[in-house]
């Protein structure tokens, strides 16, 4: 076992994450919400940052890049080709299906447009670890800012198709609020009720609810369950196209 992940809260409700290959010593940060926090996290682990994998162009994911770069001048900055102009300074632009090697580790790039038009997720298939940025959250998903709703639905379907045991790291700790909304859609879902209680207990102790897993999200996250009869019925769209059902759930969440 040579893969180590370290997740840490920063800013108001963001998460930073580091993934480390103890064989090669290489360490990648996923996004840089707060440069000082990313550097401090690496130092606390005794890891030297070699790579920074950006999921999307929003300021709360890239504003720390210059600070991290200043501390690690040979850092490789990796990010979505489709947002290269908005992020700036990328050393490696990635697209769907590309692989990024972090020492022995390999991240597969999945394009997940919706929240932003060029957003990507990084999936370490061999380790069953995925970094989903602001596309998928536990019991929720990102707001759809830059594409039609159906595009976001397709992106979520790509993530949902990963193995159930995949550990999913997300950009924000929104789970408790997401649980309150999810309960309005599926109050009779026993898995959701149990998850909502577990989340409440974790947050009461100040503990993270992430990472989550694809299996847990498939069982509890209404945005991944737009094909389920119970969810379709809850929003009055029985038998409808799941993309349409998804759009209706997203619309309701926006107003919740
Ligand atoms: Zn974002």
PDB file of C-alpha atoms and ligand atoms in Angstrom:
ATOM      1  CA  UNK A   1       0.000   0.000   0.000  1.00  0.00           C
ATOM      2  CA  UNK A   2       1.787   3.109  -1.161  1.00  0.00           C
ATOM      3  CA  UNK A   3      -1.113   5.455  -1.825  1.00  0.00           C
ATOM      4  CA  UNK A   4      -2.013   7.949   0.866  1.00  0.00           C
ATOM      5  CA  UNK A   5      -4.721  10.616   0.741  1.00  0.00           C
ATOM      6  CA  UNK A   6      -4.953  13.513   3.154  1.00  0.00           C
ATOM      7  CA  UNK A   7      -8.072  15.680   3.185  1.00  0.00           C
ATOM      8  CA  UNK A   8      -8.309  18.969   5.084  1.00  0.00           C
ATOM      9  CA  UNK A   9     -10.979  21.649   5.491  1.00  0.00           C
ATOM     10  CA  UNK A  10     -10.151  25.204   4.459  1.00  0.00           C
ATOM     11  CA  UNK A  11     -11.893  28.520   3.738  1.00  0.00           C
ATOM     12  CA  UNK A  12     -15.537  28.434   4.832  1.00  0.00           C
ATOM     13  CA  UNK A  13     -16.605  24.988   3.642  1.00  0.00           C
ATOM     14  CA  UNK A  14     -14.019  23.889   1.054  1.00  0.00           C
ATOM     15  CA  UNK A  15     -11.865  20.793   1.213  1.00  0.00           C
ATOM     16  CA  UNK A  16      -8.324  20.520   0.019  1.00  0.00           C
ATOM     17  CA  UNK A  17      -6.819  17.106  -0.656  1.00  0.00           C
ATOM     18  CA  UNK A  18      -3.387  15.642  -1.234  1.00  0.00           C
ATOM     19  CA  UNK A  19      -2.553  12.285  -2.781  1.00  0.00           C
ATOM     20  CA  UNK A  20       0.896  10.837  -2.149  1.00  0.00           C
ATOM     21  CA  UNK A  21       2.842   7.968  -3.682  1.00  0.00           C
ATOM     22  CA  UNK A  22       5.278   6.804  -1.026  1.00  0.00           C
ATOM     23  CA  UNK A  23       7.284   4.856  -3.627  1.00  0.00           C
ATOM     24  CA  UNK A  24       8.315   7.843  -5.711  1.00  0.00           C
ATOM     25  CA  UNK A  25       7.694  10.530  -3.109  1.00  0.00           C
ATOM     26  CA  UNK A  26       5.496  12.470  -5.532  1.00  0.00           C
ATOM     27  CA  UNK A  27       2.530  14.309  -4.066  1.00  0.00           C
ATOM     28  CA  UNK A  28      -0.328  16.016  -5.862  1.00  0.00           C
ATOM     29  CA  UNK A  29      -2.677  18.579  -4.389  1.00  0.00           C
ATOM     30  CA  UNK A  30      -6.187  18.592  -5.798  1.00  0.00           C
ATOM     31  CA  UNK A  31      -7.170  22.238  -6.246  1.00  0.00           C
ATOM     32  CA  UNK A  32      -5.773  25.096  -4.211  1.00  0.00           C
ATOM     33  CA  UNK A  33      -8.597  26.853  -2.356  1.00  0.00           C
ATOM     34  CA  UNK A  34      -6.092  28.359   0.078  1.00  0.00           C
ATOM     35  CA  UNK A  35      -2.401  28.235  -0.819  1.00  0.00           C
ATOM     36  CA  UNK A  36      -1.121  28.521   2.749  1.00  0.00           C
ATOM     37  CA  UNK A  37      -3.443  25.723   3.889  1.00  0.00           C
ATOM     38  CA  UNK A  38      -2.273  23.437   1.062  1.00  0.00           C
ATOM     39  CA  UNK A  39       1.383  24.063   1.913  1.00  0.00           C
ATOM     40  CA  UNK A  40       0.752  23.562   5.633  1.00  0.00           C
ATOM     41  CA  UNK A  41      -1.064  20.285   4.964  1.00  0.00           C
ATOM     42  CA  UNK A  42       1.824  18.964   2.861  1.00  0.00           C
ATOM     43  CA  UNK A  43       4.379  19.983   5.479  1.00  0.00           C
ATOM     44  CA  UNK A  44       2.359  18.385   8.269  1.00  0.00           C
ATOM     45  CA  UNK A  45       2.424  15.104   6.344  1.00  0.00           C
ATOM     46  CA  UNK A  46       6.131  15.450   5.528  1.00  0.00           C
ATOM     47  CA  UNK A  47       5.310  15.451   1.809  1.00  0.00           C
ATOM     48  CA  UNK A  48       6.801  17.628  -0.943  1.00  0.00           C
ATOM     49  CA  UNK A  49       4.277  18.888  -3.493  1.00  0.00           C
ATOM     50  CA  UNK A  50       5.195  17.979  -7.067  1.00  0.00           C
ATOM     51  CA  UNK A  51       1.857  18.366  -8.847  1.00  0.00           C
ATOM     52  CA  UNK A  52      -1.366  20.334  -8.570  1.00  0.00           C
ATOM     53  CA  UNK A  53      -4.465  18.954 -10.278  1.00  0.00           C
ATOM     54  CA  UNK A  54      -7.114  21.600 -10.924  1.00  0.00           C
ATOM     55  CA  UNK A  55     -10.733  20.503 -11.377  1.00  0.00           C
ATOM     56  CA  UNK A  56     -12.217  23.820 -12.582  1.00  0.00           C
ATOM     57  CA  UNK A  57     -11.647  27.532 -12.848  1.00  0.00           C
ATOM     58  CA  UNK A  58     -13.660  28.855  -9.884  1.00  0.00           C
ATOM     59  CA  UNK A  59     -11.660  31.134  -7.597  1.00  0.00           C
ATOM     60  CA  UNK A  60     -12.216  28.980  -4.522  1.00  0.00           C
ATOM     61  CA  UNK A  61     -10.374  26.161  -6.330  1.00  0.00           C
ATOM     62  CA  UNK A  62      -7.499  28.047  -7.981  1.00  0.00           C
ATOM     63  CA  UNK A  63      -6.832  31.200  -5.974  1.00  0.00           C
ATOM     64  CA  UNK A  64      -4.101  29.471  -3.962  1.00  0.00           C
ATOM     65  CA  UNK A  65      -2.118  28.379  -7.029  1.00  0.00           C
ATOM     66  CA  UNK A  66       0.360  31.315  -7.060  1.00  0.00           C
ATOM     67  CA  UNK A  67       1.157  30.810  -3.362  1.00  0.00           C
ATOM     68  CA  UNK A  68       1.732  27.065  -3.817  1.00  0.00           C
ATOM     69  CA  UNK A  69       3.848  27.729  -6.897  1.00  0.00           C
ATOM     70  CA  UNK A  70       6.011  30.211  -5.052  1.00  0.00           C
ATOM     71  CA  UNK A  71       6.724  27.585  -2.386  1.00  0.00           C
ATOM     72  CA  UNK A  72       7.338  24.808  -4.949  1.00  0.00           C
ATOM     73  CA  UNK A  73       8.817  26.425  -8.093  1.00  0.00           C
ATOM     74  CA  UNK A  74       9.071  23.108  -9.994  1.00  0.00           C
ATOM     75  CA  UNK A  75       5.396  22.253  -9.339  1.00  0.00           C
ATOM     76  CA  UNK A  76       3.552  20.841 -12.369  1.00  0.00           C
ATOM     77  CA  UNK A  77       0.191  22.571 -12.796  1.00  0.00           C
ATOM     78  CA  UNK A  78      -2.374  20.283 -14.440  1.00  0.00           C
ATOM     79  CA  UNK A  79      -5.892  21.296 -15.418  1.00  0.00           C
ATOM     80  CA  UNK A  80      -8.674  21.039 -17.968  1.00  0.00           C
ATOM     81  CA  UNK A  81      -7.706  22.079 -21.500  1.00  0.00           C
ATOM     82  CA  UNK A  82     -11.154  23.587 -21.945  1.00  0.00           C
ATOM     83  CA  UNK A  83     -10.549  26.008 -19.064  1.00  0.00           C
ATOM     84  CA  UNK A  84      -6.835  26.636 -19.717  1.00  0.00           C
ATOM     85  CA  UNK A  85      -7.399  30.278 -20.643  1.00  0.00           C
ATOM     86  CA  UNK A  86      -9.419  30.975 -17.503  1.00  0.00           C
ATOM     87  CA  UNK A  87      -7.054  29.141 -15.134  1.00  0.00           C
ATOM     88  CA  UNK A  88      -3.794  30.331 -16.702  1.00  0.00           C
ATOM     89  CA  UNK A  89      -0.289  28.904 -16.387  1.00  0.00           C
ATOM     90  CA  UNK A  90      -1.116  25.226 -16.942  1.00  0.00           C
ATOM     91  CA  UNK A  91       1.932  23.039 -17.605  1.00  0.00           C
ATOM     92  CA  UNK A  92      -0.248  20.158 -18.729  1.00  0.00           C
ATOM     93  CA  UNK A  93      -3.708  20.528 -20.289  1.00  0.00           C
ATOM     94  CA  UNK A  94      -5.872  17.431 -19.951  1.00  0.00           C
ATOM     95  CA  UNK A  95      -8.898  16.061 -21.786  1.00  0.00           C
ATOM     96  CA  UNK A  96     -11.284  13.113 -21.520  1.00  0.00           C
ATOM     97  CA  UNK A  97      -9.370   9.824 -21.243  1.00  0.00           C
ATOM     98  CA  UNK A  98      -5.955  11.347 -20.584  1.00  0.00           C
ATOM     99  CA  UNK A  99      -3.828   9.821 -17.856  1.00  0.00           C
ATOM    100  CA  UNK A 100      -1.719  11.861 -15.462  1.00  0.00           C
ATOM    101  CA  UNK A 101       1.043   9.988 -13.656  1.00  0.00           C
ATOM    102  CA  UNK A 102       1.933  10.938 -10.104  1.00  0.00           C
ATOM    103  CA  UNK A 103       4.873   8.602  -9.615  1.00  0.00           C
ATOM    104  CA  UNK A 104       3.393   5.115  -9.596  1.00  0.00           C
ATOM    105  CA  UNK A 105      -0.146   6.466  -9.409  1.00  0.00           C
ATOM    106  CA  UNK A 106      -2.235   7.156 -12.481  1.00  0.00           C
ATOM    107  CA  UNK A 107      -5.172   9.543 -12.633  1.00  0.00           C
ATOM    108  CA  UNK A 108      -7.632   9.105 -15.469  1.00  0.00           C
ATOM    109  CA  UNK A 109      -9.307  12.301 -16.585  1.00  0.00           C
ATOM    110  CA  UNK A 110     -13.078  12.333 -16.940  1.00  0.00           C
ATOM    111  CA  UNK A 111     -14.662  15.450 -18.378  1.00  0.00           C
ATOM    112  CA  UNK A 112     -17.693  16.350 -16.242  1.00  0.00           C
ATOM    113  CA  UNK A 113     -19.144  19.587 -17.664  1.00  0.00           C
ATOM    114  CA  UNK A 114     -22.109  21.228 -15.952  1.00  0.00           C
ATOM    115  CA  UNK A 115     -21.066  23.196 -12.888  1.00  0.00           C
ATOM    116  CA  UNK A 116     -18.480  24.713 -15.233  1.00  0.00           C
ATOM    117  CA  UNK A 117     -18.259  23.911 -18.932  1.00  0.00           C
ATOM    118  CA  UNK A 118     -14.767  22.412 -18.797  1.00  0.00           C
ATOM    119  CA  UNK A 119     -14.726  20.761 -15.378  1.00  0.00           C
ATOM    120  CA  UNK A 120     -12.826  17.481 -14.982  1.00  0.00           C
ATOM    121  CA  UNK A 121     -12.659  14.740 -12.352  1.00  0.00           C
ATOM    122  CA  UNK A 122      -9.481  12.772 -11.621  1.00  0.00           C
ATOM    123  CA  UNK A 123     -10.017   9.046 -11.120  1.00  0.00           C
ATOM    124  CA  UNK A 124      -7.252   6.844  -9.693  1.00  0.00           C
ATOM    125  CA  UNK A 125      -8.732   3.569 -10.943  1.00  0.00           C
ATOM    126  CA  UNK A 126      -6.123   1.280  -9.374  1.00  0.00           C
ATOM    127  CA  UNK A 127      -6.792   2.790  -5.958  1.00  0.00           C
ATOM    128  CA  UNK A 128     -10.583   3.263  -6.293  1.00  0.00           C
ATOM    129  CA  UNK A 129     -10.245   6.964  -5.522  1.00  0.00           C
ATOM    130  CA  UNK A 130     -11.949   9.815  -7.372  1.00  0.00           C
ATOM    131  CA  UNK A 131     -11.675  13.573  -6.963  1.00  0.00           C
ATOM    132  CA  UNK A 132     -14.952  14.997  -8.227  1.00  0.00           C
ATOM    133  CA  UNK A 133     -14.446  18.730  -7.670  1.00  0.00           C
ATOM    134  CA  UNK A 134     -17.820  20.496  -7.575  1.00  0.00           C
ATOM    135  CA  UNK A 135     -19.674  18.041  -9.848  1.00  0.00           C
ATOM    136  CA  UNK A 136     -20.792  15.446  -7.294  1.00  0.00           C
ATOM    137  CA  UNK A 137     -21.255  16.107  -3.585  1.00  0.00           C
ATOM    138  CA  UNK A 138     -22.447  13.730  -0.926  1.00  0.00           C
ATOM    139  CA  UNK A 139     -26.266  13.740  -1.203  1.00  0.00           C
ATOM    140  CA  UNK A 140     -25.997  16.537  -3.747  1.00  0.00           C
ATOM    141  CA  UNK A 141     -24.343  17.931  -6.839  1.00  0.00           C
ATOM    142  CA  UNK A 142     -22.905  21.240  -7.978  1.00  0.00           C
ATOM    143  CA  UNK A 143     -25.074  24.046  -9.233  1.00  0.00           C
ATOM    144  CA  UNK A 144     -25.328  23.965 -13.004  1.00  0.00           C
ATOM    145  CA  UNK A 145     -23.838  27.286 -14.108  1.00  0.00           C
ATOM    146  CA  UNK A 146     -22.371  26.791 -17.570  1.00  0.00           C
ATOM    147  CA  UNK A 147     -24.189  24.047 -19.514  1.00  0.00           C
ATOM    148  CA  UNK A 148     -27.730  22.815 -20.091  1.00  0.00           C
ATOM    149  CA  UNK A 149     -29.069  20.577 -17.300  1.00  0.00           C
ATOM    150  CA  UNK A 150     -28.902  17.476 -19.517  1.00  0.00           C
ATOM    151  CA  UNK A 151     -25.129  17.890 -19.858  1.00  0.00           C
ATOM    152  CA  UNK A 152     -24.715  17.859 -16.080  1.00  0.00           C
ATOM    153  CA  UNK A 153     -26.908  14.750 -15.892  1.00  0.00           C
ATOM    154  CA  UNK A 154     -24.567  12.980 -18.355  1.00  0.00           C
ATOM    155  CA  UNK A 155     -21.570  13.997 -16.259  1.00  0.00           C
ATOM    156  CA  UNK A 156     -23.143  12.619 -13.100  1.00  0.00           C
ATOM    157  CA  UNK A 157     -23.919   9.379 -14.936  1.00  0.00           C
ATOM    158  CA  UNK A 158     -20.220   9.015 -15.782  1.00  0.00           C
ATOM    159  CA  UNK A 159     -19.284   9.285 -12.117  1.00  0.00           C
ATOM    160  CA  UNK A 160     -22.146   7.003 -11.077  1.00  0.00           C
ATOM    161  CA  UNK A 161     -20.735   4.304 -13.387  1.00  0.00           C
ATOM    162  CA  UNK A 162     -17.506   4.054 -11.373  1.00  0.00           C
ATOM    163  CA  UNK A 163     -17.180   0.979  -9.126  1.00  0.00           C
ATOM    164  CA  UNK A 164     -19.362   1.221  -6.020  1.00  0.00           C
ATOM    165  CA  UNK A 165     -16.379   1.030  -3.683  1.00  0.00           C
ATOM    166  CA  UNK A 166     -14.784   4.134  -5.223  1.00  0.00           C
ATOM    167  CA  UNK A 167     -13.934   6.673  -2.521  1.00  0.00           C
ATOM    168  CA  UNK A 168     -15.172  10.050  -3.727  1.00  0.00           C
ATOM    169  CA  UNK A 169     -13.569  13.277  -2.537  1.00  0.00           C
ATOM    170  CA  UNK A 170     -15.524  16.471  -3.204  1.00  0.00           C
ATOM    171  CA  UNK A 171     -14.807  20.181  -3.147  1.00  0.00           C
ATOM    172  CA  UNK A 172     -17.143  21.140  -0.317  1.00  0.00           C
ATOM    173  CA  UNK A 173     -18.698  20.013   2.966  1.00  0.00           C
ATOM    174  CA  UNK A 174     -22.344  20.536   2.040  1.00  0.00           C
ATOM    175  CA  UNK A 175     -23.680  17.167   3.165  1.00  0.00           C
ATOM    176  CA  UNK A 176     -25.817  18.226   6.111  1.00  0.00           C
ATOM    177  CA  UNK A 177     -27.755  20.822   4.103  1.00  0.00           C
ATOM    178  CA  UNK A 178     -27.949  18.393   1.177  1.00  0.00           C
ATOM    179  CA  UNK A 179     -29.468  15.777   3.513  1.00  0.00           C
ATOM    180  CA  UNK A 180     -32.248  18.171   4.528  1.00  0.00           C
ATOM    181  CA  UNK A 181     -33.151  18.659   0.867  1.00  0.00           C
ATOM    182  CA  UNK A 182     -32.796  14.972  -0.041  1.00  0.00           C
ATOM    183  CA  UNK A 183     -35.295  14.122   2.713  1.00  0.00           C
ATOM    184  CA  UNK A 184     -37.903  16.276   0.944  1.00  0.00           C
ATOM    185  CA  UNK A 185     -37.565  14.049  -2.141  1.00  0.00           C
ATOM    186  CA  UNK A 186     -37.276  10.588  -0.581  1.00  0.00           C
ATOM    187  CA  UNK A 187     -38.394  10.668   3.057  1.00  0.00           C
ATOM    188  CA  UNK A 188     -39.157   6.934   2.815  1.00  0.00           C
ATOM    189  CA  UNK A 189     -35.656   5.888   1.704  1.00  0.00           C
ATOM    190  CA  UNK A 190     -34.267   3.993   4.720  1.00  0.00           C
ATOM    191  CA  UNK A 191     -30.674   4.301   3.484  1.00  0.00           C
ATOM    192  CA  UNK A 192     -31.114   8.059   3.191  1.00  0.00           C
ATOM    193  CA  UNK A 193     -32.645   8.347   6.660  1.00  0.00           C
ATOM    194  CA  UNK A 194     -29.702   6.420   8.121  1.00  0.00           C
ATOM    195  CA  UNK A 195     -27.173   8.502   6.192  1.00  0.00           C
ATOM    196  CA  UNK A 196     -28.831  11.767   7.266  1.00  0.00           C
ATOM    197  CA  UNK A 197     -28.585  10.696  10.927  1.00  0.00           C
ATOM    198  CA  UNK A 198     -24.962   9.621  10.523  1.00  0.00           C
ATOM    199  CA  UNK A 199     -24.124  12.930   8.844  1.00  0.00           C
ATOM    200  CA  UNK A 200     -25.764  14.916  11.612  1.00  0.00           C
ATOM    201  CA  UNK A 201     -23.751  13.020  14.231  1.00  0.00           C
ATOM    202  CA  UNK A 202     -20.485  13.519  12.337  1.00  0.00           C
ATOM    203  CA  UNK A 203     -21.061  17.248  11.893  1.00  0.00           C
ATOM    204  CA  UNK A 204     -22.062  17.686  15.535  1.00  0.00           C
ATOM    205  CA  UNK A 205     -18.562  16.410  16.358  1.00  0.00           C
ATOM    206  CA  UNK A 206     -17.003  18.661  13.705  1.00  0.00           C
ATOM    207  CA  UNK A 207     -15.999  15.644  11.616  1.00  0.00           C
ATOM    208  CA  UNK A 208     -16.017  15.464   7.797  1.00  0.00           C
ATOM    209  CA  UNK A 209     -18.708  13.490   5.984  1.00  0.00           C
ATOM    210  CA  UNK A 210     -16.322  12.922   3.084  1.00  0.00           C
ATOM    211  CA  UNK A 211     -15.043  10.974   1.328  1.00  0.00           C
ATOM    212  CA  UNK A 212     -18.214   9.225   0.342  1.00  0.00           C
ATOM    213  CA  UNK A 213     -18.550   6.225  -1.975  1.00  0.00           C
ATOM    214  CA  UNK A 214     -20.355   5.740  -5.271  1.00  0.00           C
ATOM    215  CA  UNK A 215     -22.407   2.915  -3.705  1.00  0.00           C
ATOM    216  CA  UNK A 216     -23.561   5.152  -0.859  1.00  0.00           C
ATOM    217  CA  UNK A 217     -24.467   7.968  -3.248  1.00  0.00           C
ATOM    218  CA  UNK A 218     -26.370   5.617  -5.558  1.00  0.00           C
ATOM    219  CA  UNK A 219     -28.433   4.531  -2.566  1.00  0.00           C
ATOM    220  CA  UNK A 220     -29.072   7.983  -1.105  1.00  0.00           C
ATOM    221  CA  UNK A 221     -28.311  10.908  -3.448  1.00  0.00           C
ATOM    222  CA  UNK A 222     -31.516  12.079  -5.183  1.00  0.00           C
ATOM    223  CA  UNK A 223     -29.532  13.611  -8.068  1.00  0.00           C
ATOM    224  CA  UNK A 224     -28.129  10.174  -8.970  1.00  0.00           C
ATOM    225  CA  UNK A 225     -31.535   8.548  -8.532  1.00  0.00           C
ATOM    226  CA  UNK A 226     -33.515  10.378 -11.231  1.00  0.00           C
ATOM    227  CA  UNK A 227     -34.296   7.005 -12.830  1.00  0.00           C
ATOM    228  CA  UNK A 228     -35.952   5.661  -9.661  1.00  0.00           C
ATOM    229  CA  UNK A 229     -39.737   5.494  -9.617  1.00  0.00           C
ATOM    230  CA  UNK A 230     -39.850   6.839  -6.041  1.00  0.00           C
ATOM    231  CA  UNK A 231     -37.871   9.936  -7.049  1.00  0.00           C
ATOM    232  CA  UNK A 232     -39.821  10.507 -10.260  1.00  0.00           C
ATOM    233  CA  UNK A 233     -43.061  10.272  -8.324  1.00  0.00           C
ATOM    234  CA  UNK A 234     -41.831  12.729  -5.694  1.00  0.00           C
ATOM    235  CA  UNK A 235     -41.383  15.439  -8.329  1.00  0.00           C
ATOM    236  CA  UNK A 236     -44.485  14.541 -10.342  1.00  0.00           C
ATOM    237  CA  UNK A 237     -42.573  13.230 -13.369  1.00  0.00           C
ATOM    238  CA  UNK A 238     -43.281   9.493 -13.382  1.00  0.00           C
ATOM    239  CA  UNK A 239     -41.998   7.816 -16.528  1.00  0.00           C
ATOM    240  CA  UNK A 240     -40.112  10.900 -17.688  1.00  0.00           C
ATOM    241  CA  UNK A 241     -36.642  11.138 -19.162  1.00  0.00           C
ATOM    242  CA  UNK A 242     -34.197  10.946 -16.201  1.00  0.00           C
ATOM    243  CA  UNK A 243     -32.399  14.055 -17.487  1.00  0.00           C
ATOM    244  CA  UNK A 244     -35.667  15.955 -17.122  1.00  0.00           C
ATOM    245  CA  UNK A 245     -36.238  14.527 -13.654  1.00  0.00           C
ATOM    246  CA  UNK A 246     -32.710  15.524 -12.702  1.00  0.00           C
ATOM    247  CA  UNK A 247     -33.343  19.063 -13.974  1.00  0.00           C
ATOM    248  CA  UNK A 248     -36.492  19.343 -11.866  1.00  0.00           C
ATOM    249  CA  UNK A 249     -34.667  18.148  -8.719  1.00  0.00           C
ATOM    250  CA  UNK A 250     -31.847  20.620  -9.394  1.00  0.00           C
ATOM    251  CA  UNK A 251     -34.368  23.435  -9.908  1.00  0.00           C
ATOM    252  CA  UNK A 252     -36.026  22.609  -6.583  1.00  0.00           C
ATOM    253  CA  UNK A 253     -32.692  22.492  -4.785  1.00  0.00           C
ATOM    254  CA  UNK A 254     -31.777  25.902  -6.208  1.00  0.00           C
ATOM    255  CA  UNK A 255     -34.873  27.294  -4.538  1.00  0.00           C
ATOM    256  CA  UNK A 256     -34.643  25.268  -1.318  1.00  0.00           C
TER     257      UNK A 256
HETATM  258 ZN1  LIG B   1     -17.072  25.579  -8.267  1.00  0.00          ZN
END
